[in-house]
Structures are given as structure tokens and as C-alpha cells.
Amino acid sequence: MTAHIIDGIALSKQLRADVALRAAALRARGVVPGLAVILVGENPASQVYVRNKVKACEDSGLHSVLERYPATLSEAELLARVDALNRDPAIHGILVQLPLPAHIDAHKVIEAISPAKDVDGFHVASAGALMVGQPGFWPCTPYGCMKMFESIGYDLKGKHAVVIGRSNIVGKPMALMLLQKNATVTICHSGTPNLKAMTLQADVVVAAVGKRNVLTADMVKPGAVVIDVGMNRNDEGKLCGDVDFDGVKEVAGWITPVPGGVGPMTITMLLVNTLEAAEMTPTVARSA
Ligand code: GUN
């Protein structure tokens, strides 16, 4: 059996069309949804990510501002910029691209972002809201994965979901989102003694480690849904995920490709969060 492919490009297209419609409705009411992206330093991967985010905003009718600073920017200067953007009514979402140079405390910077503009969902207030099931911004990558389950009509209730990886950005929030949908959730990580024993029990596997071939065909229960969050390069320099796609697609029921799976969904959910931040601004919310 060959798995069905969950196409992140096609799903993104649908969701971005809805964002564009809602952005146009806001514009008609005099509000242009605005995202500020801050990039510090010259990290090549960050430059590509940031460029893609800004372009996606433009394509969907969102206003975006890219602020680029040299790696020598001080923490105090960065905090001052975040503070100014917090108070800027034209900006509804603030994203500080990570990683930051070593002399800057990333946690301190993220905590300086107003939770109302935390469209990355990285602030402790956003993480806490997710934890207790209150409204707040969800981190874009796991949020995009949840949209993928929704798109195939997959009911997570009572399913065993195994998340491989425990990062604050993907693994932990992913587990909480799956739990909120009544899945039974196991989080595996580098200290898990027998990963295969866990994944073989899983109806759903989300691989978010950042290492090739973490999940191979012999580790997957037939028919499982496999979501690949990884973004790696193979020996030929080609983009690949954490999952051995060619092998696993012969066992799984559903699978996301890399590229063209979770990647585009991450940016799409950033657009959704920014739009929703704009929709919640007091002037819009009052007249809604
Ligand atoms: N670096 C890698 N991914 C991300 C992301 O989603 N948001 C931010 N702010 N930095 C990142």
C-alpha cells in the first residue's frame, strides 16, 4: 500500500486564499494587518526564512516590515526596538527571527514582545494559554500540523500519537495540541531507550528532531499518519525530512513530504496568526 500524501502546498493555498479575503475585509474597514520581522545578523538560513515570510505577507495582502540589524546589535537596542513595535498601532504581529547572536538573551527578547502581538506563539503567556486551553497564539509549525489532520478529516480522539522531539517550538506544543484533541500522547526524545517500540504502537507519528532517517519503515504501524517536521539536507545536498519518506510511504496511511509538507504550513499559520491579531485590535473587535 502506498500512503496518501498530505500536500502542504495545496492546503496552504486554500488557507492563504482565506487569509487574503479576510485581510481585504479588514482593509475595507481601514485596518491593514501588519507584521514586523526582525533579523539580527547574517545567518544564511534565517535570511531565506525571513525573505519567504515577508513575501508570503505581500502575496496575501498583509503589510510587512523587515528590520535587519548587524550581529553587533546590543540586547538593549533590540529590546528598545521590540518596545517601539509593541506600541506601534500599524503593527499587529512581531517576529524576532531565531537564533539570535550569542550575546543576546533570546528568552528575554521573546518575553519583551507583547503577548497580543506574539504571532510566533513563543511567549510564556502564549505557551501557558495553550497549556490550560485558553485563547492565545499557537506556535505556527505544530498549528500547521493540526490543520493537516483537519484537512484529511482525521479524528484524533482516542488515537495514540507519538511525538518525537521535545523542543519548545514544536515538540512540546504539538503534544499539547494533540492532547487537546483527546489523543493519548507520548513524547519521545534523545533519552528514549526504545523509540521503535513506541512508534510501532502509534496511530500518529510527528517527527520533529532535525535528523535524517529518525523514522524508518520498520518503525511504523501500517496505516499510521506520519507528519514530518524535519528540514535537513541529504548527502547530495537535497532537502529532506526526519522520515525515510520512500520507505515509510509504503507502510503509512498518510504522510507529509519534504519539501512541500509542513514547511509551507508554518508560514501560512504565521499569516493566520497575524491576521487574527489584527482582527482582535480594539477598533476592529469593537465594531465586529
Ligand atoms: N527560526 C526558525 N524557525 C523560526 C520560527 O518559526 N520563528 C522564529 N522567530 N524564528 C525561527
Short mmCIF file of C-alpha atoms and ligand atoms in Angstrom, two decimals:
data_model
loop_
_atom_site.label_atom_id
_atom_site.label_comp_id
_atom_site.label_asym_id
_atom_site.label_seq_id
_atom_site.Cartn_x
_atom_site.Cartn_y
_atom_site.Cartn_z
CA MET A 1 0.00 0.00 0.00
CA THR A 2 1.25 3.48 -0.75
CA ALA A 3 0.30 6.25 1.65
CA HIS A 4 -1.87 9.20 0.71
CA ILE A 5 0.18 12.38 0.54
CA ILE A 6 -0.84 15.35 2.67
CA ASP A 7 0.01 18.24 0.37
CA GLY A 8 1.13 21.26 2.39
CA ILE A 9 1.36 23.44 -0.70
CA ALA A 10 -2.25 22.82 -1.77
CA LEU A 11 -3.57 23.23 1.78
CA SER A 12 -1.54 26.42 2.23
CA LYS A 13 -3.02 27.80 -0.97
CA GLN A 14 -6.56 27.27 0.36
CA LEU A 15 -5.78 28.78 3.76
CA ARG A 16 -3.87 31.72 2.28
CA ALA A 17 -6.81 32.48 -0.03
CA ASP A 18 -8.98 32.78 3.08
CA VAL A 19 -6.36 35.00 4.75
CA ALA A 20 -6.33 37.24 1.67
CA LEU A 21 -10.13 37.57 1.77
CA ARG A 22 -10.18 38.42 5.46
CA ALA A 23 -7.26 40.84 5.02
CA ALA A 24 -9.21 42.59 2.26
CA ALA A 25 -12.24 42.87 4.56
CA LEU A 26 -10.05 44.45 7.25
CA ARG A 27 -8.51 46.86 4.75
CA ALA A 28 -12.01 47.92 3.72
CA ARG A 29 -12.52 48.91 7.35
CA GLY A 30 -9.28 50.89 7.37
CA VAL A 31 -7.07 48.31 9.10
CA VAL A 32 -4.08 46.88 7.24
CA PRO A 33 -2.80 43.79 9.05
CA GLY A 34 0.90 44.37 9.72
CA LEU A 35 3.77 42.05 10.62
CA ALA A 36 7.19 43.25 11.76
CA VAL A 37 10.07 40.82 11.25
CA ILE A 38 13.39 41.46 12.97
CA LEU A 39 16.53 39.75 11.71
CA VAL A 40 19.79 40.20 13.60
CA GLY A 41 22.98 39.04 11.90
CA GLU A 42 23.67 37.20 8.67
CA ASN A 43 22.61 33.59 9.32
CA PRO A 44 22.01 32.33 5.75
CA ALA A 45 19.08 30.03 6.65
CA SER A 46 17.42 32.83 8.65
CA GLN A 47 17.77 35.18 5.69
CA VAL A 48 15.89 32.72 3.48
CA TYR A 49 13.15 32.11 6.08
CA VAL A 50 12.67 35.83 6.65
CA ARG A 51 12.52 36.58 2.93
CA ASN A 52 9.86 33.87 2.50
CA LYS A 53 7.79 35.25 5.38
CA VAL A 54 7.86 38.80 4.02
CA LYS A 55 6.96 37.60 0.51
CA ALA A 56 4.07 35.50 1.86
CA CYS A 57 2.70 38.59 3.62
CA GLU A 58 2.84 40.64 0.44
CA ASP A 59 1.13 37.86 -1.56
CA SER A 60 -1.76 37.69 0.92
CA GLY A 61 -2.38 41.42 1.31
CA LEU A 62 -0.64 41.82 4.66
CA HIS A 63 1.71 44.70 5.33
CA SER A 64 5.17 43.62 6.46
CA VAL A 65 8.21 45.46 7.71
CA LEU A 66 11.60 43.80 7.70
CA GLU A 67 14.12 45.28 10.12
CA ARG A 68 17.66 43.99 9.57
CA TYR A 69 20.42 44.66 12.06
CA PRO A 70 24.09 43.72 12.21
CA ALA A 71 25.17 40.90 14.55
CA THR A 72 26.74 43.57 16.75
CA LEU A 73 23.34 44.98 17.77
CA SER A 74 23.16 45.09 21.57
CA GLU A 75 20.46 43.36 23.57
CA ALA A 76 19.32 46.74 24.92
CA GLU A 77 18.96 48.12 21.38
CA LEU A 78 16.93 45.09 20.31
CA LEU A 79 14.69 45.36 23.38
CA ALA A 80 14.13 49.04 22.55
CA ARG A 81 13.01 48.10 19.01
CA VAL A 82 10.61 45.47 20.34
CA ASP A 83 9.21 48.03 22.77
CA ALA A 84 8.64 50.53 19.95
CA LEU A 85 6.89 47.90 17.82
CA ASN A 86 4.71 46.88 20.78
CA ARG A 87 3.42 50.46 20.81
CA ASP A 88 3.11 50.85 17.01
CA PRO A 89 -0.60 50.64 16.03
CA ALA A 90 0.29 49.71 12.43
CA ILE A 91 1.99 46.52 13.64
CA HIS A 92 -0.19 43.62 14.82
CA GLY A 93 2.43 40.88 14.89
CA ILE A 94 6.10 40.87 15.88
CA LEU A 95 8.52 38.11 14.93
CA VAL A 96 12.14 38.10 16.06
CA GLN A 97 13.89 35.51 13.93
CA LEU A 98 15.85 32.90 15.91
CA PRO A 99 18.62 32.08 16.51
CA LEU A 100 19.92 35.38 17.87
CA PRO A 101 23.64 36.13 18.30
CA ALA A 102 25.07 34.55 21.47
CA HIS A 103 25.37 37.85 23.38
CA ILE A 104 21.58 38.37 23.22
CA ASP A 105 19.29 36.50 25.62
CA ALA A 106 16.58 35.17 23.27
CA HIS A 107 14.24 34.35 26.15
CA LYS A 108 14.41 37.94 27.42
CA VAL A 109 13.66 39.28 23.93
CA ILE A 110 10.69 36.96 23.38
CA GLU A 111 9.27 37.89 26.79
CA ALA A 112 9.52 41.57 25.78
CA ILE A 113 7.07 41.03 22.91
CA SER A 114 3.50 41.92 23.86
CA PRO A 115 1.51 38.63 24.08
CA ALA A 116 -1.15 40.37 21.93
CA LYS A 117 1.45 40.60 19.12
CA ASP A 118 3.21 37.27 19.76
CA VAL A 119 2.29 35.70 16.41
CA ASP A 120 5.11 33.14 16.76
CA GLY A 121 3.39 31.86 19.92
CA PHE A 122 6.73 31.66 21.74
CA HIS A 123 5.94 33.95 24.73
CA VAL A 124 5.47 32.22 28.09
CA ALA A 125 1.95 33.71 28.20
CA SER A 126 1.13 32.03 24.86
CA ALA A 127 2.65 28.72 25.99
CA GLY A 128 0.70 28.94 29.26
CA ALA A 129 -2.55 29.68 27.44
CA LEU A 130 -2.07 26.59 25.26
CA MET A 131 -1.24 24.53 28.33
CA VAL A 132 -4.50 25.45 30.10
CA GLY A 133 -6.67 25.56 26.97
CA GLN A 134 -7.23 29.31 26.95
CA PRO A 135 -7.19 31.51 23.79
CA GLY A 136 -3.75 32.61 22.67
CA PHE A 137 -1.41 32.34 19.71
CA TRP A 138 -0.26 28.81 18.87
CA PRO A 139 3.27 28.21 17.54
CA CYS A 140 3.00 28.09 13.76
CA THR A 141 4.59 24.72 12.98
CA PRO A 142 2.51 22.50 15.28
CA TYR A 143 -0.56 24.62 14.49
CA GLY A 144 0.06 23.87 10.81
CA CYS A 145 0.29 20.15 11.60
CA MET A 146 -3.10 20.34 13.33
CA LYS A 147 -4.55 21.92 10.18
CA MET A 148 -3.16 18.98 8.22
CA PHE A 149 -5.04 16.47 10.41
CA GLU A 150 -8.17 18.59 9.97
CA SER A 151 -7.70 18.67 6.19
CA ILE A 152 -7.87 14.87 5.91
CA GLY A 153 -10.81 14.67 8.34
CA TYR A 154 -8.74 12.69 10.84
CA ASP A 155 -10.34 12.36 14.29
CA LEU A 156 -7.56 12.27 16.89
CA LYS A 157 -9.87 11.23 19.73
CA GLY A 158 -8.61 8.03 21.34
CA LYS A 159 -5.67 7.72 18.95
CA HIS A 160 -2.15 7.12 20.19
CA ALA A 161 0.09 9.95 18.99
CA VAL A 162 3.85 9.73 19.36
CA VAL A 163 5.77 12.99 19.09
CA ILE A 164 9.50 12.60 18.52
CA GLY A 165 11.25 15.71 19.80
CA ARG A 166 10.64 17.95 22.81
CA SER A 167 11.52 21.45 21.64
CA ASN A 168 9.59 24.43 22.98
CA ILE A 169 8.78 25.44 19.40
CA VAL A 170 7.45 22.14 18.05
CA GLY A 171 7.54 19.00 20.22
CA LYS A 172 6.01 20.29 23.46
CA PRO A 173 3.27 22.48 21.91
CA MET A 174 2.49 19.69 19.39
CA ALA A 175 1.90 17.27 22.26
CA LEU A 176 -0.44 19.75 23.99
CA MET A 177 -2.44 20.36 20.80
CA LEU A 178 -2.85 16.62 20.22
CA LEU A 179 -3.89 16.18 23.84
CA GLN A 180 -6.46 18.96 23.45
CA LYS A 181 -8.00 16.84 20.65
CA ASN A 182 -8.19 13.87 23.04
CA ALA A 183 -5.32 11.83 21.64
CA THR A 184 -3.22 9.73 24.00
CA VAL A 185 0.18 11.35 23.67
CA THR A 186 3.70 10.04 24.15
CA ILE A 187 6.69 12.37 23.83
CA CYS A 188 9.90 10.63 22.79
CA HIS A 189 13.36 12.23 22.71
CA SER A 190 17.08 11.50 22.67
CA GLY A 191 16.78 9.83 26.08
CA THR A 192 14.04 7.40 24.99
CA PRO A 193 15.61 3.91 25.20
CA ASN A 194 13.50 2.09 22.57
CA LEU A 195 11.97 4.54 20.12
CA LYS A 196 10.82 1.80 17.75
CA ALA A 197 8.77 0.11 20.49
CA MET A 198 6.92 3.41 20.95
CA THR A 199 6.39 4.33 17.30
CA LEU A 200 5.14 0.83 16.42
CA GLN A 201 2.19 1.47 18.77
CA ALA A 202 1.40 4.84 17.24
CA ASP A 203 -1.61 5.72 15.09
CA VAL A 204 0.06 9.09 14.55
CA VAL A 205 3.77 9.94 14.49
CA VAL A 206 5.09 13.51 14.39
CA ALA A 207 8.84 13.57 13.78
CA ALA A 208 10.45 16.83 14.89
CA VAL A 209 14.08 16.11 15.66
CA GLY A 210 16.13 17.68 12.87
CA LYS A 211 17.94 14.45 11.94
CA ARG A 212 17.57 12.29 8.83
CA ASN A 213 16.03 8.80 8.98
CA VAL A 214 14.83 9.08 12.56
CA LEU A 215 11.74 7.18 11.41
CA THR A 216 12.12 4.23 9.04
CA ALA A 217 9.54 1.82 7.58
CA ASP A 218 10.19 -0.91 10.19
CA MET A 219 9.19 1.57 12.94
CA VAL A 220 5.74 2.40 11.57
CA LYS A 221 2.38 0.70 12.21
CA PRO A 222 0.56 0.01 8.92
CA GLY A 223 -1.91 2.80 8.13
CA ALA A 224 -0.42 5.34 10.57
CA VAL A 225 -0.44 9.08 9.87
CA VAL A 226 3.15 10.33 9.63
CA ILE A 227 3.92 14.04 9.87
CA ASP A 228 7.49 15.07 9.08
CA VAL A 229 8.58 18.38 10.58
CA GLY A 230 12.27 17.85 9.81
CA MET A 231 14.21 20.05 7.45
CA ASN A 232 17.61 18.52 6.67
CA ARG A 233 19.97 18.04 3.73
CA ASN A 234 20.92 14.61 2.41
CA ASP A 235 24.38 13.63 1.11
CA GLU A 236 23.55 15.17 -2.29
CA GLY A 237 22.54 18.43 -0.61
CA LYS A 238 18.84 17.85 -1.33
CA LEU A 239 16.23 18.95 1.21
CA CYS A 240 14.86 16.03 3.24
CA GLY A 241 12.96 15.48 6.46
CA ASP A 242 13.40 13.31 9.55
CA VAL A 243 11.42 10.47 7.96
CA ASP A 244 12.71 7.98 5.39
CA PHE A 245 9.94 9.03 3.01
CA ASP A 246 10.45 6.36 0.31
CA GLY A 247 10.34 3.51 2.82
CA VAL A 248 7.68 4.84 5.18
CA LYS A 249 5.22 5.77 2.42
CA GLU A 250 4.85 2.04 1.69
CA VAL A 251 3.60 1.36 5.25
CA ALA A 252 1.85 4.56 6.41
CA GLY A 253 -1.74 5.52 5.56
CA TRP A 254 -0.93 9.23 5.25
CA ILE A 255 2.39 11.03 5.02
CA THR A 256 3.69 14.56 4.54
CA PRO A 257 6.52 15.09 2.02
CA VAL A 258 9.63 17.24 2.46
CA PRO A 259 9.69 19.67 0.76
CA GLY A 260 6.03 20.57 0.22
CA GLY A 261 4.60 19.34 3.52
CA VAL A 262 4.85 21.07 6.89
CA GLY A 263 7.26 23.78 5.66
CA PRO A 264 4.74 25.92 3.76
CA MET A 265 2.18 25.40 6.55
CA THR A 266 4.45 27.10 9.09
CA ILE A 267 4.44 30.35 7.12
CA THR A 268 0.73 30.00 6.39
CA MET A 269 -0.08 29.82 10.10
CA LEU A 270 2.08 32.88 10.71
CA LEU A 271 -0.18 34.73 8.27
CA VAL A 272 -3.27 33.36 10.03
CA ASN A 273 -1.96 34.44 13.45
CA THR A 274 -1.05 37.92 12.16
CA LEU A 275 -4.46 38.33 10.58
CA GLU A 276 -6.16 37.24 13.79
CA ALA A 277 -4.00 39.65 15.80
CA ALA A 278 -5.22 42.44 13.52
CA GLU A 279 -8.84 41.27 13.80
CA MET A 280 -8.52 41.46 17.58
CA THR A 281 -7.26 45.03 17.72
CA PRO A 282 -9.66 47.08 19.86
CA THR A 283 -11.07 49.20 16.99
CA VAL A 284 -11.85 46.14 14.84
CA ALA A 285 -13.04 43.91 17.68
CA ARG A 286 -15.40 46.63 19.00
CA SER A 287 -17.13 47.12 15.67
CA ALA A 288 -17.18 43.42 14.72
N1 GUN B 1 13.76 30.20 13.50
C1 GUN B 1 13.40 29.02 12.92
N2 GUN B 1 12.06 28.90 12.88
C2 GUN B 1 11.56 30.03 13.46
C3 GUN B 1 10.24 30.48 13.69
O1 GUN B 1 9.24 29.83 13.38
N3 GUN B 1 10.14 31.69 14.30
C4 GUN B 1 11.23 32.43 14.67
N4 GUN B 1 11.02 33.59 15.27
N5 GUN B 1 12.47 32.02 14.46
C5 GUN B 1 12.63 30.82 13.85
#
